[in-house]
């Protein structure tokens, strides 16, 4: 018999919601608006996001400092990176998000059966807009802004904070996310059961010695896992 489950934690970006306008298109447009070619790819921004999340207080500040560092590392004026970040911010609406396929229904069903937590890396101001716009905030019993309330994932602290808020032990908790490096590694470190969502060509089920307990390719597949009572 699988262990009983009392709570389900979810990552936010790429797990429950995504931007309607892809970030790579916004970045390309931002470079064009300041009159330069694309000096770094969107993946470089993602690679250093968590580094700047822990030392900045807003998404705008995070992006400005990250873009400045990315430009500087490539031999360009860091001020150019900040101008690109400002151009990016002028067209990014954090409320313009949509649920991934099946995510709204899964969240609605699970919120009737389990305590729900959101554990997300990212700036509090931007993440709150996404949560409120999509209606995720009304379905969650707690939200942890990792990198602000606690160290960023994959540190175990954000998961522990969510468990404390919900009053449940790790062995009765599942975490669902789309990143091996932050979601799976962090959940494993905190003693939770980890579920990796692999979609749109994202990461495989194991890397750097971290392996997910379960792998799914869409959120509705959660309902078929052995710990889920039939919904």
mmCIF file of C-alpha atoms in Angstrom:
data_model
loop_
_atom_site.group_PDB
_atom_site.id
_atom_site.type_symbol
_atom_site.label_atom_id
_atom_site.label_comp_id
_atom_site.label_asym_id
_atom_site.label_seq_id
_atom_site.Cartn_x
_atom_site.Cartn_y
_atom_site.Cartn_z
ATOM 1 C CA UNK A 1 0.000 0.000 0.000
ATOM 2 C CA UNK A 2 1.338 3.460 -0.854
ATOM 3 C CA UNK A 3 1.720 5.917 1.992
ATOM 4 C CA UNK A 4 -1.289 8.176 2.581
ATOM 5 C CA UNK A 5 -1.022 11.615 1.021
ATOM 6 C CA UNK A 6 -2.284 14.711 2.804
ATOM 7 C CA UNK A 7 -0.791 17.510 0.698
ATOM 8 C CA UNK A 8 0.306 18.234 -2.852
ATOM 9 C CA UNK A 9 2.783 20.996 -3.635
ATOM 10 C CA UNK A 10 3.117 22.449 -7.108
ATOM 11 C CA UNK A 11 5.738 24.509 -8.873
ATOM 12 C CA UNK A 12 4.134 27.402 -10.785
ATOM 13 C CA UNK A 13 5.908 28.320 -14.037
ATOM 14 C CA UNK A 14 5.945 25.531 -16.595
ATOM 15 C CA UNK A 15 3.956 23.287 -14.270
ATOM 16 C CA UNK A 16 0.624 25.020 -13.729
ATOM 17 C CA UNK A 17 0.836 28.140 -15.903
ATOM 18 C CA UNK A 18 2.869 29.629 -18.746
ATOM 19 C CA UNK A 19 3.063 32.979 -20.458
ATOM 20 C CA UNK A 20 0.863 33.385 -23.509
ATOM 21 C CA UNK A 21 3.685 35.328 -25.195
ATOM 22 C CA UNK A 22 6.907 33.268 -25.076
ATOM 23 C CA UNK A 23 9.854 34.860 -23.276
ATOM 24 C CA UNK A 24 12.251 34.212 -26.166
ATOM 25 C CA UNK A 25 10.086 36.306 -28.487
ATOM 26 C CA UNK A 26 9.988 39.117 -25.916
ATOM 27 C CA UNK A 27 13.760 39.030 -25.529
ATOM 28 C CA UNK A 28 14.344 39.202 -29.263
ATOM 29 C CA UNK A 29 11.994 42.181 -29.490
ATOM 30 C CA UNK A 30 13.768 43.890 -26.581
ATOM 31 C CA UNK A 31 17.134 43.656 -28.335
ATOM 32 C CA UNK A 32 15.605 45.013 -31.526
ATOM 33 C CA UNK A 33 14.019 47.939 -29.683
ATOM 34 C CA UNK A 34 17.413 49.133 -28.383
ATOM 35 C CA UNK A 35 19.001 48.691 -31.798
ATOM 36 C CA UNK A 36 21.242 45.689 -31.273
ATOM 37 C CA UNK A 37 21.366 42.060 -32.217
ATOM 38 C CA UNK A 38 20.566 39.356 -29.707
ATOM 39 C CA UNK A 39 23.576 39.324 -27.375
ATOM 40 C CA UNK A 40 22.554 36.305 -25.310
ATOM 41 C CA UNK A 41 19.867 33.599 -25.539
ATOM 42 C CA UNK A 42 16.904 33.284 -23.213
ATOM 43 C CA UNK A 43 18.515 30.122 -21.763
ATOM 44 C CA UNK A 44 21.368 32.228 -20.363
ATOM 45 C CA UNK A 45 18.794 34.269 -18.432
ATOM 46 C CA UNK A 46 17.174 31.110 -17.075
ATOM 47 C CA UNK A 47 20.553 29.678 -16.048
ATOM 48 C CA UNK A 48 21.319 32.677 -13.820
ATOM 49 C CA UNK A 49 17.780 33.531 -12.695
ATOM 50 C CA UNK A 50 18.021 31.945 -9.251
ATOM 51 C CA UNK A 51 21.361 33.632 -8.596
ATOM 52 C CA UNK A 52 19.756 37.057 -8.900
ATOM 53 C CA UNK A 53 16.422 36.069 -7.327
ATOM 54 C CA UNK A 54 18.123 35.840 -3.944
ATOM 55 C CA UNK A 55 19.694 39.312 -4.067
ATOM 56 C CA UNK A 56 16.968 41.462 -5.648
ATOM 57 C CA UNK A 57 13.532 42.565 -4.443
ATOM 58 C CA UNK A 58 11.517 42.781 -7.668
ATOM 59 C CA UNK A 59 11.339 41.135 -11.062
ATOM 60 C CA UNK A 60 12.360 44.361 -12.776
ATOM 61 C CA UNK A 61 15.473 44.683 -10.606
ATOM 62 C CA UNK A 62 16.292 41.007 -11.015
ATOM 63 C CA UNK A 63 16.100 41.220 -14.789
ATOM 64 C CA UNK A 64 18.116 44.455 -14.994
ATOM 65 C CA UNK A 65 20.969 43.073 -12.912
ATOM 66 C CA UNK A 66 20.915 39.692 -14.621
ATOM 67 C CA UNK A 67 20.909 41.181 -18.135
ATOM 68 C CA UNK A 68 23.716 43.563 -17.126
ATOM 69 C CA UNK A 69 25.821 40.649 -15.899
ATOM 70 C CA UNK A 70 25.095 38.609 -19.014
ATOM 71 C CA UNK A 71 26.215 41.485 -21.228
ATOM 72 C CA UNK A 72 29.311 42.143 -19.147
ATOM 73 C CA UNK A 73 30.326 38.476 -19.304
ATOM 74 C CA UNK A 74 30.199 38.703 -23.094
ATOM 75 C CA UNK A 75 32.268 41.865 -23.294
ATOM 76 C CA UNK A 76 29.386 44.318 -23.708
ATOM 77 C CA UNK A 77 28.404 47.395 -21.717
ATOM 78 C CA UNK A 78 26.326 46.303 -18.700
ATOM 79 C CA UNK A 79 24.266 49.477 -19.209
ATOM 80 C CA UNK A 80 23.111 48.004 -22.515
ATOM 81 C CA UNK A 81 21.837 44.966 -20.657
ATOM 82 C CA UNK A 82 19.823 47.193 -18.337
ATOM 83 C CA UNK A 83 18.285 49.008 -21.323
ATOM 84 C CA UNK A 84 17.337 45.677 -22.843
ATOM 85 C CA UNK A 85 15.779 44.647 -19.522
ATOM 86 C CA UNK A 86 13.732 47.853 -19.422
ATOM 87 C CA UNK A 87 12.519 47.239 -22.975
ATOM 88 C CA UNK A 88 11.621 43.658 -22.031
ATOM 89 C CA UNK A 89 9.709 44.836 -18.965
ATOM 90 C CA UNK A 90 7.748 47.370 -21.024
ATOM 91 C CA UNK A 91 6.106 44.543 -22.987
ATOM 92 C CA UNK A 92 5.920 41.794 -20.331
ATOM 93 C CA UNK A 93 2.558 41.449 -18.604
ATOM 94 C CA UNK A 94 2.797 38.952 -15.758
ATOM 95 C CA UNK A 95 -0.991 38.672 -15.725
ATOM 96 C CA UNK A 96 -1.034 37.379 -19.305
ATOM 97 C CA UNK A 97 -0.688 33.703 -18.414
ATOM 98 C CA UNK A 98 -2.659 30.571 -19.174
ATOM 99 C CA UNK A 99 -2.995 27.167 -17.560
ATOM 100 C CA UNK A 100 -1.139 24.236 -19.055
ATOM 101 C CA UNK A 101 -3.408 21.603 -20.552
ATOM 102 C CA UNK A 102 -5.556 20.040 -17.856
ATOM 103 C CA UNK A 103 -3.946 22.013 -15.029
ATOM 104 C CA UNK A 104 -7.046 23.943 -13.941
ATOM 105 C CA UNK A 105 -9.157 20.798 -13.622
ATOM 106 C CA UNK A 106 -6.438 18.926 -11.733
ATOM 107 C CA UNK A 107 -5.962 21.842 -9.352
ATOM 108 C CA UNK A 108 -9.713 22.114 -8.765
ATOM 109 C CA UNK A 109 -10.080 18.397 -8.082
ATOM 110 C CA UNK A 110 -7.022 18.089 -5.884
ATOM 111 C CA UNK A 111 -7.922 21.149 -3.819
ATOM 112 C CA UNK A 112 -11.084 19.303 -2.730
ATOM 113 C CA UNK A 113 -9.078 16.294 -1.574
ATOM 114 C CA UNK A 114 -5.673 17.524 -0.421
ATOM 115 C CA UNK A 115 -4.033 20.552 1.122
ATOM 116 C CA UNK A 116 -2.444 22.509 -1.716
ATOM 117 C CA UNK A 117 0.795 24.478 -1.669
ATOM 118 C CA UNK A 118 2.642 26.457 -4.320
ATOM 119 C CA UNK A 119 6.450 26.539 -4.067
ATOM 120 C CA UNK A 120 7.852 28.855 -6.717
ATOM 121 C CA UNK A 121 11.202 30.432 -7.455
ATOM 122 C CA UNK A 122 10.799 33.997 -8.646
ATOM 123 C CA UNK A 123 10.126 37.554 -7.706
ATOM 124 C CA UNK A 124 7.202 37.943 -5.317
ATOM 125 C CA UNK A 125 5.614 40.769 -7.314
ATOM 126 C CA UNK A 126 5.610 38.907 -10.634
ATOM 127 C CA UNK A 127 4.559 35.561 -9.163
ATOM 128 C CA UNK A 128 1.667 37.108 -7.268
ATOM 129 C CA UNK A 129 0.306 38.609 -10.484
ATOM 130 C CA UNK A 130 0.385 35.193 -12.159
ATOM 131 C CA UNK A 131 -1.234 33.491 -9.177
ATOM 132 C CA UNK A 132 -4.035 36.025 -8.967
ATOM 133 C CA UNK A 133 -4.674 36.328 -12.701
ATOM 134 C CA UNK A 134 -4.957 32.578 -13.224
ATOM 135 C CA UNK A 135 -6.940 32.047 -10.032
ATOM 136 C CA UNK A 136 -4.308 29.755 -8.540
ATOM 137 C CA UNK A 137 -4.166 31.854 -5.363
ATOM 138 C CA UNK A 138 -7.762 30.979 -4.467
ATOM 139 C CA UNK A 139 -7.013 27.256 -4.725
ATOM 140 C CA UNK A 140 -3.816 27.223 -2.683
ATOM 141 C CA UNK A 141 -3.627 26.889 1.086
ATOM 142 C CA UNK A 142 -0.107 28.328 1.159
ATOM 143 C CA UNK A 143 2.351 29.938 -1.253
ATOM 144 C CA UNK A 144 6.111 30.031 -0.682
ATOM 145 C CA UNK A 145 8.130 32.494 -2.755
ATOM 146 C CA UNK A 146 11.445 30.655 -2.745
ATOM 147 C CA UNK A 147 14.363 33.014 -3.080
ATOM 148 C CA UNK A 148 12.521 35.577 -0.917
ATOM 149 C CA UNK A 149 10.685 33.841 1.913
ATOM 150 C CA UNK A 150 13.431 31.201 1.958
ATOM 151 C CA UNK A 151 16.473 30.269 -0.104
ATOM 152 C CA UNK A 152 15.565 29.342 -3.682
ATOM 153 C CA UNK A 153 14.844 25.786 -4.753
ATOM 154 C CA UNK A 154 16.554 23.295 -4.714
ATOM 155 C CA UNK A 155 17.220 24.187 -1.084
ATOM 156 C CA UNK A 156 14.913 22.123 1.152
ATOM 157 C CA UNK A 157 13.803 25.179 3.159
ATOM 158 C CA UNK A 158 10.961 26.303 0.847
ATOM 159 C CA UNK A 159 9.439 22.843 0.967
ATOM 160 C CA UNK A 160 9.796 22.709 4.738
ATOM 161 C CA UNK A 161 8.149 26.134 5.015
ATOM 162 C CA UNK A 162 5.164 24.887 2.995
ATOM 163 C CA UNK A 163 4.872 21.777 5.176
ATOM 164 C CA UNK A 164 4.955 23.892 8.327
ATOM 165 C CA UNK A 165 2.202 26.134 6.929
ATOM 166 C CA UNK A 166 0.062 23.127 6.029
ATOM 167 C CA UNK A 167 0.834 21.126 9.154
ATOM 168 C CA UNK A 168 1.707 17.938 7.265
ATOM 169 C CA UNK A 169 4.806 15.700 7.388
ATOM 170 C CA UNK A 170 7.060 15.216 4.325
ATOM 171 C CA UNK A 171 6.219 11.534 3.981
ATOM 172 C CA UNK A 172 2.591 12.511 3.317
ATOM 173 C CA UNK A 173 3.446 15.162 0.732
ATOM 174 C CA UNK A 174 3.958 15.138 -3.038
ATOM 175 C CA UNK A 175 5.744 17.860 -4.997
ATOM 176 C CA UNK A 176 5.080 18.325 -8.711
ATOM 177 C CA UNK A 177 7.400 20.391 -10.893
ATOM 178 C CA UNK A 178 9.035 20.600 -14.297
ATOM 179 C CA UNK A 179 12.697 20.897 -13.257
ATOM 180 C CA UNK A 180 14.971 18.115 -12.097
ATOM 181 C CA UNK A 181 17.536 20.636 -10.872
ATOM 182 C CA UNK A 182 15.189 22.635 -8.638
ATOM 183 C CA UNK A 183 11.937 20.702 -8.125
ATOM 184 C CA UNK A 184 13.068 17.094 -8.008
ATOM 185 C CA UNK A 185 16.346 17.800 -6.218
ATOM 186 C CA UNK A 186 14.650 20.053 -3.673
ATOM 187 C CA UNK A 187 11.731 17.723 -3.003
ATOM 188 C CA UNK A 188 14.073 14.752 -2.622
ATOM 189 C CA UNK A 189 16.259 16.701 -0.195
ATOM 190 C CA UNK A 190 13.218 17.631 1.883
ATOM 191 C CA UNK A 191 11.977 14.041 2.046
ATOM 192 C CA UNK A 192 8.949 14.520 -0.225
ATOM 193 C CA UNK A 193 7.791 12.275 -3.049
ATOM 194 C CA UNK A 194 8.888 13.983 -6.270
ATOM 195 C CA UNK A 195 6.865 14.045 -9.478
ATOM 196 C CA UNK A 196 8.517 15.418 -12.616
ATOM 197 C CA UNK A 197 6.379 16.910 -15.375
ATOM 198 C CA UNK A 198 8.188 16.346 -18.679
ATOM 199 C CA UNK A 199 6.587 18.328 -21.489
ATOM 200 C CA UNK A 200 7.511 20.447 -24.502
ATOM 201 C CA UNK A 201 10.927 18.808 -24.689
ATOM 202 C CA UNK A 202 12.015 19.831 -21.184
ATOM 203 C CA UNK A 203 14.386 17.877 -18.983
ATOM 204 C CA UNK A 204 14.604 14.128 -18.774
ATOM 205 C CA UNK A 205 13.727 12.243 -15.630
ATOM 206 C CA UNK A 206 17.207 12.163 -14.134
ATOM 207 C CA UNK A 207 20.281 14.388 -14.099
ATOM 208 C CA UNK A 208 23.203 15.073 -11.798
ATOM 209 C CA UNK A 209 22.320 12.040 -9.717
ATOM 210 C CA UNK A 210 18.750 13.209 -9.037
ATOM 211 C CA UNK A 211 15.863 10.966 -10.044
ATOM 212 C CA UNK A 212 12.139 11.679 -9.767
ATOM 213 C CA UNK A 213 9.946 9.177 -7.960
ATOM 214 C CA UNK A 214 7.358 9.517 -10.718
ATOM 215 C CA UNK A 215 7.423 11.002 -14.217
ATOM 216 C CA UNK A 216 4.354 12.331 -16.009
ATOM 217 C CA UNK A 217 3.887 14.009 -19.381
ATOM 218 C CA UNK A 218 0.755 15.974 -18.560
ATOM 219 C CA UNK A 219 -0.843 17.027 -15.294
ATOM 220 C CA UNK A 220 -3.972 14.870 -15.771
ATOM 221 C CA UNK A 221 -1.635 11.851 -15.496
ATOM 222 C CA UNK A 222 -1.352 12.689 -11.785
ATOM 223 C CA UNK A 223 -4.762 11.129 -11.307
ATOM 224 C CA UNK A 224 -3.370 7.725 -12.337
ATOM 225 C CA UNK A 225 -0.575 7.627 -9.761
ATOM 226 C CA UNK A 226 -0.958 5.004 -7.016
ATOM 227 C CA UNK A 227 -1.411 7.419 -4.120
ATOM 228 C CA UNK A 228 -4.362 9.217 -5.741
ATOM 229 C CA UNK A 229 -7.820 8.179 -4.666
ATOM 230 C CA UNK A 230 -10.028 7.838 -7.675
ATOM 231 C CA UNK A 231 -11.501 11.244 -8.567
#
